[in-house]
């Protein structure tokens, strides 16, 4: 979109010149008012491909530069338009127009405003993103104020938890607007609040539109709401928001300001009876009386004691401050004779040409033109070379040769995958993770549907994961591993093509309501995952450490066969060594406790993650369980507590009712606890766990209370538990191990956290109700 100011007679000339000298197609020409028009354009892709840069017409660039130089002489004679306009349909970390503060990060193609990382807690987080250029809000000399409008798409996702906080906001503020120095979520990343004081308008002026998900009784209305804040967390106007935070659905908001009426208008989406609706809010406010001439603007979010994920996926903004800078002639008083000023040099004789000005003007114009053409040539050449350099440095040439010789995954072109996904449309998006989005696509050559993972552009970690995944999974062949069909790295895109798993992930079935899982399906999934991990640890030429085993990485086909995927964090190690010192990686709740101190990925840390998934399958609960008061409780602590008191039946997913095999359930829970043992030396190998799951070996003996990491037994070999050996299929036989049990044991991670025993003293069915 191009904005011009000129005489009406020149507007058509500008349009024709742009169309002739460039690869821009003119689709719309809109006259806003005399002397101001909008020219809407789009690029012709077949002409703008980087592969065709050398074929472009250099003389067109020269002509365009000359035309624009000539046009600039006339364009700003009467009205100076200081406008700011942009549209960001996706985000990447290399875009210098966006400034990140606090915990805000780019996980391409979206922005995460608060912590959403696999290795960090997500509460007590504050983040902010601002546009790099300041907005010229009003002009002191003329008194004129800008009109502006913005549209953005965002998601607030509590991951199905009813306890979530605190919210998200769009703001305008002075350029030195400070980021809060504390972790109080109630300030939404706008203010550092002390005590119960809700504002400090004198030192920190701002105007914001808040999407508040936690009601602070000191100043907020009850419930989730949208409010307009003027230098205070006490909203000057608010309305109840019919949000979709539990489901994590996308919302849209449109905010506009009219400089004539001084009305700040907010329109936003909500959900009622699972149907999207439009809500609105407005308030009269004179921004020129509150804020400086130039302001910064963007988004902020915060979490406090509870957490939620704040994601920004789209942002459009435009403003149109017009300042009249035409020279105004002094008024001529009537009945006075105008006397010309005295001449400092003689008048040139008629017919005598003064060529000095012409020569100087032509020389300066030529130099400016030459400089412009040089800059254009340099920029085009750099774009042409950039993609080739990027592709050549991402992988070793031997890697592509290796793929080309093999019979496994093949290389696809970017255009093939773009066609397969309808140009990566939102309608084809299956999901989104920390390092990219996954799309459904149809490849005509294969005659089948596939899943295409689009790795976040510009992310160094994303490139490493892409390279790791292609190197490792392309060599592996097992019925319980997601098959890599192909790959692509061109046009600054990193893409992986997998077989499409029609039933989605285990996570969506357990926690997102995709569909109930029968007990037969659950146990089949557990056996499939055990088989996959046995192959990775012992069945290939090298040991493969997955490092991110979790329910969302376990995919299901139409027969509910489990297939382990996402090898972006996987590493190869020798079978003898079996460990790798590396940066902390994985997902909170699934990471073995020793990883935080040793920094090592081992077979035992993979076994711990496997055990947590076993408990998820049996209990229908996430590894970390939020509670209304106090810190969240770990699932392994709660289940071990019930195991020690002989109440393991209370740990079973209530959605199953009585429709499960008690022996298999008992086996799954015991293996889950065994694999999630705090002491890594007392965990089984995946072969041992697999034997027990298939009832080829006796159950291990486990302590009645969850041990601390220093706990040891005389022999790690599994033996038959007397309590288990005498069990039958009756409900009383399902109560495992009932010796005396002490309800107080040490928690090695947080001495202030309530023990699992104290948690279990409350109604277990309440804690174990599926989210």
XYZ file of C-alpha atoms in Angstrom:
771
model
C 0.000 0.000 0.000
C 1.544 3.317 -1.079
C 0.432 6.771 0.125
C 1.132 9.833 -2.052
C 0.428 13.525 -1.804
C 0.480 15.490 -5.016
C -1.666 17.441 -7.387
C -4.569 15.400 -8.796
C -3.189 15.711 -12.301
C -0.002 13.893 -11.236
C -1.678 10.943 -9.536
C -2.354 9.008 -12.729
C 1.199 9.684 -13.892
C 2.597 8.206 -10.672
C 0.406 5.121 -11.004
C 1.408 4.459 -14.600
C 5.075 4.948 -13.809
C 4.996 2.476 -10.927
C 3.279 -0.125 -13.067
C 5.691 0.369 -15.989
C 9.005 0.564 -14.187
C 8.440 -2.112 -11.547
C 6.849 -5.505 -11.018
C 3.945 -3.938 -9.154
C 0.421 -4.493 -10.385
C -1.893 -1.598 -9.558
C -5.128 -3.051 -8.240
C -6.769 -0.037 -6.629
C -6.410 3.732 -6.870
C -8.302 5.539 -4.131
C -8.626 9.337 -3.957
C -8.939 10.192 -0.295
C -9.149 13.941 -0.796
C -7.703 16.534 -3.194
C -3.950 16.038 -3.325
C -3.941 12.711 -1.414
C -4.446 9.265 -2.857
C -3.771 5.635 -1.982
C -2.271 3.253 -4.484
C -2.886 -0.421 -3.615
C -0.390 -2.755 -5.247
C 0.715 -6.357 -5.261
C 3.816 -8.127 -6.513
C 3.789 -10.416 -9.504
C 5.411 -13.523 -7.996
C 6.680 -14.893 -11.299
C 8.651 -11.695 -11.819
C 9.882 -11.230 -8.276
C 11.368 -14.671 -7.608
C 14.849 -14.436 -6.186
C 15.943 -17.035 -8.705
C 15.102 -14.583 -11.467
C 16.886 -11.597 -10.011
C 19.522 -11.670 -12.726
C 16.799 -11.491 -15.382
C 15.214 -8.281 -14.130
C 15.544 -5.182 -16.278
C 18.225 -2.862 -14.862
C 17.063 -0.004 -17.035
C 13.643 -0.178 -15.347
C 15.266 0.486 -11.985
C 17.173 3.430 -13.421
C 14.034 4.868 -14.970
C 12.103 4.432 -11.764
C 14.852 6.108 -9.707
C 14.913 9.040 -12.086
C 11.147 9.334 -12.067
C 10.931 9.255 -8.286
C 13.683 11.848 -7.995
C 11.726 14.125 -10.317
C 8.422 13.349 -8.593
C 9.869 14.156 -5.158
C 10.336 17.739 -6.304
C 6.565 18.159 -6.487
C 5.235 15.767 -3.857
C 5.476 17.780 -0.635
C 4.730 21.314 -1.740
C 1.475 21.761 0.106
C 0.806 19.076 2.726
C 3.263 17.051 4.786
C 1.774 13.680 5.711
C 3.568 11.994 8.607
C 1.938 8.576 8.556
C 2.892 5.200 9.936
C 1.501 2.093 8.319
C 2.435 -1.577 8.424
C 0.949 -5.058 8.331
C 2.692 -8.002 10.002
C 1.041 -11.286 9.076
C 3.790 -13.223 10.851
C 6.777 -12.478 13.030
C 10.408 -13.514 12.981
C 13.179 -12.695 15.458
C 15.308 -10.918 12.833
C 12.712 -8.214 12.172
C 14.285 -5.116 13.706
C 11.000 -3.233 13.591
C 9.886 -5.104 16.709
C 11.538 -4.466 20.088
C 11.273 -7.187 22.732
C 11.378 -6.510 26.465
C 11.201 -8.726 29.529
C 10.128 -12.296 28.796
C 8.672 -11.557 25.361
C 10.150 -13.716 22.597
C 9.468 -14.603 18.983
C 8.687 -18.242 18.272
C 8.120 -17.727 14.593
C 5.620 -17.059 13.178
C 4.113 -15.697 16.419
C 5.174 -13.645 19.429
C 4.964 -15.076 22.935
C 4.577 -12.178 25.361
C 5.106 -14.245 28.498
C 7.182 -17.326 29.144
C 6.142 -20.325 27.064
C 9.325 -22.367 27.075
C 9.832 -25.991 27.752
C 12.467 -25.505 30.425
C 11.033 -22.612 32.457
C 8.113 -22.001 34.757
C 5.352 -19.940 33.223
C 4.144 -17.942 36.219
C 5.647 -14.678 37.461
C 6.390 -13.521 33.906
C 6.207 -10.063 32.291
C 6.801 -9.272 28.629
C 6.366 -6.396 26.237
C 6.808 -5.772 22.501
C 6.955 -2.333 20.902
C 7.131 -1.113 17.328
C 10.586 0.273 16.592
C 9.418 3.631 15.196
C 7.649 6.183 17.340
C 4.130 7.260 16.436
C 3.745 10.986 15.680
C 0.587 11.348 17.757
C 0.054 15.106 17.516
C 1.836 18.222 16.251
C 2.579 21.058 18.643
C 2.926 23.751 15.959
C -0.356 23.061 14.186
C -2.265 21.450 17.058
C -3.375 18.652 14.764
C -3.844 15.128 16.145
C -3.522 11.911 14.188
C -6.236 9.399 13.443
C -5.069 5.833 13.879
C -6.442 2.324 13.701
C -5.006 -1.076 14.542
C -6.166 -4.650 14.176
C -4.464 -7.572 15.904
C -5.084 -11.286 16.483
C -4.120 -12.910 19.752
C -4.630 -15.980 21.901
C -4.814 -16.233 25.683
C -4.574 -19.919 26.574
C -4.774 -21.247 30.121
C -4.216 -24.787 28.848
C -7.657 -25.741 30.124
C -6.955 -24.508 33.659
C -9.688 -22.533 35.405
C -7.025 -20.838 37.549
C -5.306 -18.406 35.217
C -4.047 -14.842 35.212
C -3.401 -11.997 34.551
C -3.959 -10.503 31.099
C -2.839 -8.718 27.942
C -2.988 -5.085 26.766
C -2.369 -2.741 23.845
C -0.782 0.533 24.963
C 0.497 3.979 23.926
C 3.054 5.646 26.185
C 6.111 7.940 26.249
C 9.225 6.530 24.582
C 10.925 5.975 27.955
C 7.981 4.067 29.425
C 9.667 1.722 31.946
C 9.129 -2.013 32.092
C 7.848 -3.048 35.551
C 10.713 -4.229 37.728
C 8.640 -6.735 39.680
C 6.721 -9.868 38.792
C 3.257 -8.763 39.882
C 0.893 -9.941 37.210
C -1.848 -7.504 38.210
C 0.074 -4.642 36.556
C -0.271 -6.420 33.157
C 3.248 -5.271 32.271
C 2.139 -1.623 32.402
C 2.951 -0.554 35.970
C 5.047 -1.617 38.916
C 2.424 -1.673 41.634
C 3.316 -1.103 45.273
C 0.850 -2.263 47.893
C -2.698 -1.717 46.688
C -1.995 1.512 44.809
C -3.489 1.084 41.339
C -1.875 3.999 39.501
C 0.760 6.696 39.288
C -0.484 9.009 36.598
C 2.011 11.801 37.185
C 5.177 9.832 36.501
C 4.030 7.101 34.129
C 1.280 8.337 31.770
C -0.163 5.839 29.335
C -3.364 4.888 27.551
C -4.130 1.200 27.209
C -6.836 -1.273 26.266
C -6.640 -4.206 28.652
C -7.921 -7.751 28.218
C -7.926 -8.607 31.912
C -8.343 -12.238 32.947
C -8.013 -11.822 36.728
C -10.218 -9.631 38.872
C -8.244 -7.603 41.420
C -10.856 -6.645 43.974
C -9.184 -3.291 44.691
C -9.994 -1.824 41.272
C -11.341 -4.429 38.838
C -14.939 -5.403 38.119
C -15.754 -9.065 38.752
C -14.809 -11.558 36.065
C -12.856 -11.339 32.820
C -13.279 -7.958 31.178
C -11.996 -5.495 28.599
C -11.208 -2.014 29.854
C -9.757 1.327 28.761
C -7.021 2.487 31.124
C -5.781 6.081 31.338
C -2.577 6.212 33.416
C -4.175 3.825 35.903
C -5.135 0.194 36.346
C -8.558 1.488 37.401
C -10.332 1.424 34.030
C -12.276 4.530 32.996
C -14.581 2.234 31.002
C -14.998 -1.528 30.952
C -17.264 -4.297 29.746
C -17.500 -7.983 30.644
C -15.578 -10.152 28.165
C -17.049 -13.443 26.960
C -13.621 -15.001 26.485
C -12.414 -18.441 25.388
C -9.315 -18.738 27.548
C -9.936 -22.319 28.630
C -10.105 -23.399 24.984
C -7.287 -21.127 23.800
C -9.225 -19.844 20.787
C -8.024 -16.938 18.666
C -9.473 -13.498 19.317
C -9.383 -10.342 17.214
C -9.492 -6.714 18.286
C -9.882 -3.458 16.345
C -8.910 -0.204 18.072
C -9.327 3.194 16.418
C -9.028 6.834 17.435
C -10.883 9.731 15.809
C -9.005 13.016 16.212
C -12.166 15.080 15.627
C -14.535 13.382 18.066
C -11.684 12.330 20.428
C -13.319 8.899 20.735
C -11.231 5.792 21.392
C -13.259 2.921 19.948
C -12.613 -0.759 20.733
C -14.265 -3.687 18.949
C -13.302 -7.220 19.895
C -14.450 -10.800 19.537
C -15.858 -13.054 22.209
C -17.507 -16.467 22.322
C -21.046 -17.260 23.383
C -22.362 -20.809 23.175
C -19.207 -21.702 21.247
C -20.083 -19.079 18.597
C -17.888 -16.086 17.869
C -19.563 -12.753 18.619
C -18.515 -9.104 18.400
C -18.366 -6.852 21.465
C -17.444 -3.178 21.743
C -16.366 -0.418 24.109
C -15.574 3.299 23.670
C -14.468 6.301 25.693
C -13.844 10.011 24.924
C -10.240 10.986 25.631
C -7.994 13.779 24.319
C -4.700 12.001 23.717
C -2.855 15.261 23.031
C -3.512 16.337 26.615
C -2.200 13.081 28.095
C 0.719 11.961 25.982
C 3.759 13.588 24.331
C 3.919 14.366 20.618
C 5.689 11.129 19.790
C 4.833 7.918 21.603
C 5.828 4.305 21.628
C 3.121 1.679 21.215
C 2.707 -2.079 21.346
C 1.574 -4.909 23.574
C 2.312 -6.184 27.053
C 1.201 -9.110 29.201
C 1.939 -10.591 32.598
C 1.328 -13.601 34.790
C 1.520 -13.730 38.539
C 0.807 -16.659 40.823
C -1.135 -18.421 38.073
C -0.175 -18.675 34.448
C -1.571 -18.446 30.942
C 0.030 -18.186 27.519
C -0.210 -14.877 25.607
C 0.361 -15.154 21.855
C 0.281 -12.412 19.194
C -0.116 -13.731 15.627
C -1.092 -10.710 13.493
C -0.734 -6.928 13.692
C -1.894 -4.179 11.370
C -1.508 -0.468 12.128
C -2.030 2.815 10.259
C -2.075 6.526 11.098
C -2.480 9.663 8.983
C -1.358 12.858 10.727
C -1.448 15.688 8.141
C 0.460 18.904 8.769
C -0.012 21.927 6.529
C 3.442 23.345 5.769
C 2.599 25.457 2.697
C 4.218 28.915 2.864
C 1.500 31.443 3.688
C 2.075 34.827 1.985
C 1.834 37.918 4.208
C -1.448 39.806 3.809
C -1.263 42.810 1.437
C -2.600 45.964 2.922
C -4.844 47.918 0.558
C -3.878 51.289 -0.964
C -0.145 50.649 -0.581
C 2.423 50.448 -3.344
C 4.641 47.456 -3.402
C 8.294 48.448 -3.718
C 10.743 45.811 -4.919
C 13.821 45.235 -2.745
C 17.124 46.755 -3.880
C 19.191 44.620 -6.229
C 22.609 43.414 -5.066
C 23.809 42.711 -8.611
C 22.886 43.910 -12.074
C 19.968 42.557 -13.982
C 20.875 40.072 -16.659
C 20.517 41.354 -20.157
C 17.619 39.953 -22.165
C 18.562 36.937 -24.258
C 21.755 36.204 -22.290
C 21.659 32.690 -20.830
C 22.787 32.123 -17.270
C 23.883 28.461 -17.338
C 25.503 28.258 -13.889
C 22.300 27.201 -12.048
C 21.450 24.701 -14.747
C 24.871 23.046 -14.578
C 24.815 22.862 -10.772
C 21.279 21.478 -10.723
C 22.020 18.827 -13.336
C 25.228 17.807 -11.550
C 23.555 17.406 -8.180
C 20.615 15.579 -9.725
C 22.935 13.208 -11.579
C 24.890 12.407 -8.411
C 21.694 11.724 -6.465
C 20.427 9.532 -9.294
C 23.722 7.625 -9.483
C 23.684 7.024 -5.746
C 20.102 5.774 -5.864
C 20.815 3.362 -8.709
C 23.902 2.075 -6.868
C 21.917 1.418 -3.717
C 19.208 -0.363 -5.677
C 21.756 -2.543 -7.474
C 23.515 -3.406 -4.221
C 20.249 -4.300 -2.494
C 19.026 -6.534 -5.324
C 22.373 -8.312 -5.547
C 22.430 -8.892 -1.805
C 18.927 -10.387 -1.894
C 19.945 -12.703 -4.728
C 23.030 -13.934 -2.891
C 21.450 -14.107 0.569
C 19.257 -17.103 -0.103
C 22.046 -19.077 -1.785
C 24.423 -18.366 1.116
C 21.790 -19.324 3.680
C 21.079 -22.660 2.030
C 24.742 -23.469 1.500
C 25.682 -22.888 5.137
C 22.735 -24.643 6.798
C 23.860 -28.173 5.931
C 26.959 -30.012 4.864
C 26.878 -30.820 1.140
C 27.482 -34.468 2.053
C 24.154 -34.541 3.881
C 22.156 -33.753 0.773
C 24.213 -36.289 -1.212
C 23.406 -38.867 1.444
C 19.675 -38.174 1.134
C 19.825 -38.227 -2.653
C 21.415 -41.691 -2.670
C 18.994 -43.113 -0.121
C 15.571 -44.605 -0.576
C 14.048 -42.718 2.349
C 12.931 -39.088 2.580
C 13.152 -36.941 -0.530
C 13.606 -33.261 -1.102
C 10.512 -31.237 -2.035
C 10.442 -27.799 -3.587
C 8.916 -24.927 -1.668
C 6.310 -24.391 -4.389
C 5.144 -28.024 -4.097
C 4.544 -27.666 -0.370
C 2.952 -24.234 -0.719
C 0.456 -25.649 -3.231
C -0.216 -28.645 -0.993
C -1.192 -26.405 1.937
C -3.021 -23.705 -0.037
C -0.098 -21.374 0.599
C 0.035 -22.361 4.295
C -3.446 -21.088 4.983
C -4.885 -20.927 8.486
C -7.608 -23.372 7.449
C -4.975 -26.067 6.916
C -3.130 -25.459 10.186
C -3.241 -28.492 12.466
C -1.401 -26.985 15.405
C 1.474 -24.878 16.565
C 4.435 -25.504 18.853
C 7.433 -23.692 20.196
C 9.451 -24.064 16.991
C 6.868 -23.840 14.244
C 3.410 -24.650 12.931
C 2.119 -27.887 11.381
C -0.154 -27.862 8.329
C -2.211 -30.496 6.552
C -1.357 -30.805 2.877
C -2.174 -32.972 -0.122
C 0.722 -34.009 -2.375
C -0.591 -34.962 -5.781
C 2.588 -36.835 -6.672
C 2.160 -39.122 -3.666
C -1.627 -39.130 -3.901
C -1.901 -38.798 -0.154
C -2.272 -36.319 2.680
C 0.765 -35.357 4.727
C 1.635 -33.199 7.720
C 4.048 -30.345 6.935
C 6.006 -28.725 9.750
C 7.065 -25.159 8.983
C 10.004 -24.342 11.234
C 10.160 -20.799 12.586
C 12.233 -18.649 10.262
C 15.244 -16.829 11.620
C 15.414 -18.928 14.791
C 18.886 -20.341 15.333
C 17.449 -22.978 17.637
C 14.852 -23.810 14.986
C 17.579 -24.373 12.383
C 19.478 -26.661 14.745
C 16.335 -28.665 15.478
C 15.547 -28.897 11.771
C 19.024 -30.188 10.955
C 18.942 -32.607 13.888
C 15.548 -33.976 12.939
C 16.453 -34.519 9.291
C 19.755 -36.175 10.187
C 18.301 -38.531 12.777
C 14.743 -39.487 11.896
C 15.539 -39.983 8.200
C 17.743 -42.943 9.176
C 15.308 -44.578 11.590
C 12.705 -47.151 10.583
C 10.227 -48.461 13.138
C 6.479 -48.969 13.159
C 6.117 -46.810 16.277
C 8.056 -43.807 14.959
C 6.495 -41.078 12.831
C 7.834 -41.481 9.306
C 9.630 -38.564 7.689
C 8.462 -38.328 4.082
C 10.612 -35.419 2.947
C 12.176 -32.054 3.632
C 12.756 -28.653 2.068
C 15.047 -25.711 2.752
C 14.753 -22.906 0.265
C 13.363 -19.385 0.093
C 14.511 -18.955 3.692
C 12.029 -21.627 4.745
C 12.704 -24.845 6.670
C 10.030 -27.492 6.125
C 9.606 -31.125 7.168
C 7.042 -33.482 5.625
C 5.642 -36.355 7.713
C 3.033 -39.017 7.301
C -0.303 -37.635 8.470
C -1.578 -39.115 11.717
C -5.351 -38.937 11.427
C -6.140 -39.096 15.160
C -3.782 -36.314 16.193
C -1.769 -36.491 19.390
C -2.297 -38.332 22.661
C -2.396 -34.923 24.369
C -5.455 -33.779 22.403
C -7.352 -36.931 23.363
C -6.459 -36.732 27.044
C -6.769 -32.987 27.615
C -8.408 -31.225 24.658
C -11.598 -33.223 24.309
C -10.767 -34.672 20.889
C -12.426 -37.921 21.883
C -12.446 -40.359 24.789
C -9.803 -43.079 24.812
C -10.916 -46.557 25.791
C -8.733 -48.544 28.155
C -7.725 -50.952 25.367
C -6.553 -48.010 23.275
C -4.622 -46.535 26.211
C -2.734 -49.703 27.005
C -2.013 -50.243 23.325
C -0.520 -46.722 23.191
C 1.645 -47.454 26.246
C 3.021 -50.640 24.665
C 3.677 -48.848 21.371
C 5.604 -46.056 23.067
C 7.674 -48.604 25.021
C 8.497 -50.408 21.765
C 9.587 -47.149 20.110
C 11.846 -46.181 23.005
C 13.378 -49.683 23.106
C 14.327 -49.266 19.447
C 15.848 -45.824 20.053
C 17.864 -46.847 23.100
C 18.949 -50.345 22.092
C 17.765 -51.325 18.629
C 19.760 -49.045 16.307
C 23.446 -48.699 15.536
C 23.679 -45.719 17.889
C 21.698 -44.815 20.984
C 19.159 -42.104 20.243
C 18.243 -39.862 23.177
C 14.893 -38.291 22.361
C 14.990 -35.703 25.215
C 11.377 -34.565 24.757
C 9.050 -37.517 25.303
C 5.604 -36.178 26.176
C 1.974 -36.778 25.276
C 1.863 -34.042 22.619
C 4.726 -35.750 20.734
C 2.950 -39.113 20.649
C 0.844 -39.288 17.499
C -1.995 -41.704 16.799
C -3.088 -43.258 13.525
C -6.610 -44.363 12.656
C -6.149 -47.633 14.602
C -4.744 -45.783 17.629
C -1.249 -47.120 17.080
C 1.201 -44.821 18.865
C 4.048 -43.214 16.933
C 6.694 -41.089 18.603
C 7.608 -37.898 16.745
C 9.411 -34.546 17.031
C 13.099 -35.417 17.039
C 14.222 -31.802 17.027
C 15.904 -32.177 20.433
C 17.160 -35.719 19.850
C 20.882 -36.525 20.067
C 22.994 -39.517 19.051
C 25.372 -41.059 21.613
C 27.418 -44.217 21.855
C 25.688 -47.168 23.431
C 28.502 -47.471 25.972
C 28.569 -43.775 26.878
C 24.797 -43.344 26.970
C 24.870 -39.670 28.023
C 25.493 -36.258 26.573
C 26.334 -33.031 28.348
C 24.163 -30.368 26.822
C 22.045 -27.340 27.500
C 18.908 -27.951 29.525
C 16.161 -29.077 27.154
C 12.770 -30.688 27.423
C 9.366 -29.817 28.820
C 8.555 -28.890 32.397
C 6.847 -31.755 34.188
C 8.482 -34.376 31.975
C 12.106 -33.490 32.705
C 14.010 -35.705 35.129
C 14.979 -33.845 38.317
C 18.721 -34.506 37.873
C 18.785 -32.732 34.483
C 18.574 -29.332 36.166
C 21.816 -29.971 38.097
C 23.867 -32.272 35.857
C 22.948 -30.762 32.502
C 23.132 -34.285 31.064
C 20.690 -36.042 28.794
C 20.738 -39.783 29.473
C 18.748 -42.907 28.855
C 17.515 -42.536 32.425
C 16.161 -39.022 31.749
C 14.242 -40.407 28.747
C 12.920 -43.178 31.027
C 11.662 -40.555 33.491
C 9.706 -38.800 30.722
C 8.333 -42.172 29.604
C 7.139 -42.851 33.159
C 5.332 -39.523 33.326
C 3.450 -40.378 30.123
C 2.456 -43.742 31.618
C 0.935 -41.899 34.606
C -0.827 -39.439 32.266
C -2.432 -42.338 30.392
C -3.606 -44.015 33.582
C -4.760 -40.924 35.489
C -5.888 -38.587 32.692
C -3.977 -35.738 34.361
C -1.110 -33.500 33.304
C 2.285 -33.886 35.015
C 1.751 -30.641 36.948
C -1.634 -30.189 38.628
C -2.716 -26.629 39.529
C -4.653 -26.167 42.761
C -6.806 -23.279 43.909
C -4.557 -22.329 46.802
C -0.833 -22.866 47.020
C 1.668 -24.041 44.421
C 0.785 -26.760 41.908
C 1.325 -30.445 42.758
C 3.313 -32.894 40.684
C 1.350 -35.886 39.440
C 4.068 -38.353 40.442
C 3.925 -37.091 44.052
C 0.166 -37.467 44.246
C 0.064 -40.941 42.687
C 2.928 -42.174 44.858
C 1.070 -40.931 47.928
C -2.077 -42.835 46.910
C 0.080 -45.878 46.134
C 1.590 -45.776 49.622
C -1.791 -45.574 51.346
C -3.315 -48.359 49.257
C -5.674 -46.007 47.414
C -4.302 -46.274 43.908
C -7.781 -46.816 42.525
C -8.454 -43.134 43.279
C -5.720 -42.238 40.807
C -7.544 -43.813 37.848
C -8.978 -41.412 35.275
C -12.641 -40.961 36.373
C -13.707 -40.847 32.743
C -12.961 -44.573 32.506
C -15.439 -45.435 35.235
C -15.037 -49.161 35.856
C -14.310 -49.914 32.216
C -10.670 -50.979 32.509
C -8.570 -54.047 33.228
C -7.409 -53.771 36.829
C -4.268 -55.842 36.355
C -3.187 -53.727 33.377
C -4.021 -50.517 35.217
C -2.035 -51.671 38.222
C 0.875 -52.569 35.939
C 0.800 -49.223 34.148
C 0.824 -47.176 37.366
C 3.598 -49.234 38.974
C 5.775 -49.003 35.849
C 5.075 -45.263 35.674
C 6.248 -44.747 39.268
C 9.228 -47.042 38.755
C 10.369 -45.094 35.688
C 9.768 -41.739 37.438
C 11.851 -42.732 40.473
C 13.661 -39.608 41.828
C 16.949 -41.548 41.935
C 18.053 -42.127 38.345
C 20.156 -45.155 39.319
C 17.010 -46.973 40.486
C 15.029 -46.507 37.310
C 14.669 -49.490 34.999
C 15.995 -49.744 31.496
C 13.362 -49.517 28.809
C 13.840 -53.255 28.187
C 13.004 -54.024 31.842
C 9.956 -51.726 31.741
C 8.828 -53.321 28.479
C 9.031 -56.814 29.975
C 6.839 -55.790 32.931
C 4.270 -54.053 30.699
C 3.972 -57.245 28.650
C 3.670 -59.323 31.849
C 6.921 -61.100 30.988
C 8.534 -60.140 34.298
C 7.262 -59.630 37.856
C 6.366 -56.205 39.228
C 9.124 -54.292 41.020
C 9.027 -53.530 44.720
C 8.575 -49.807 45.346
C 8.775 -47.895 48.641
C 5.476 -46.780 50.150
C 6.580 -43.134 50.212
C 8.203 -41.263 47.405
C 11.939 -41.306 48.156
C 14.399 -38.452 47.941
C 17.162 -38.781 45.319
C 19.572 -40.211 47.945
C 17.299 -43.242 48.488
C 18.855 -46.648 47.669
C 17.780 -50.257 47.867
C 20.120 -53.223 48.305
C 19.524 -54.464 44.788
C 17.923 -52.627 41.860
C 16.691 -55.838 40.315
C 12.907 -56.107 40.359
C 11.357 -58.640 42.688
C 7.807 -59.712 43.309
C 5.911 -57.664 45.848
C 4.014 -59.806 48.316
C 1.109 -57.387 48.156
C 0.970 -57.678 44.392
C 1.638 -61.389 44.107
C -1.486 -62.244 46.032
C -3.727 -59.865 44.179
C -6.709 -60.900 42.145
C -9.138 -59.071 39.903
C -11.294 -57.923 42.760
C -11.539 -54.270 43.734
C -9.889 -54.889 47.102
C -6.946 -56.612 45.430
C -6.334 -53.435 43.497
C -5.239 -51.663 46.673
C -1.487 -51.977 46.368
C 0.799 -52.252 49.423
C -0.733 -51.311 52.774
C 2.123 -51.333 55.334
C 2.260 -48.402 57.807
C 2.974 -45.181 55.989
C 4.345 -41.857 57.165
C 2.665 -38.843 55.606
C 5.700 -36.591 55.939
C 8.625 -36.892 53.585
C 11.121 -34.443 52.149
C 10.442 -32.616 48.949
C 13.786 -32.016 47.311
C 12.700 -29.303 44.935
C 10.881 -26.828 47.140
C 10.822 -27.025 50.894
C 7.849 -24.675 51.074
C 5.664 -26.803 48.815
C 3.057 -29.015 50.508
C 3.921 -32.689 50.384
C 1.934 -35.077 48.256
C 0.662 -36.696 51.407
C -0.889 -33.493 52.632
C -2.385 -32.980 49.207
C -3.883 -36.423 49.248
C -5.581 -35.724 52.533
C -7.963 -33.570 50.573
C -10.492 -35.316 48.316
C -8.381 -37.116 45.724
C -11.174 -37.329 43.250
C -11.301 -33.531 43.175
C -7.602 -33.289 42.458
C -7.764 -36.030 39.872
C -10.782 -34.735 37.993
C -9.710 -34.249 34.325
C -9.141 -30.684 33.194
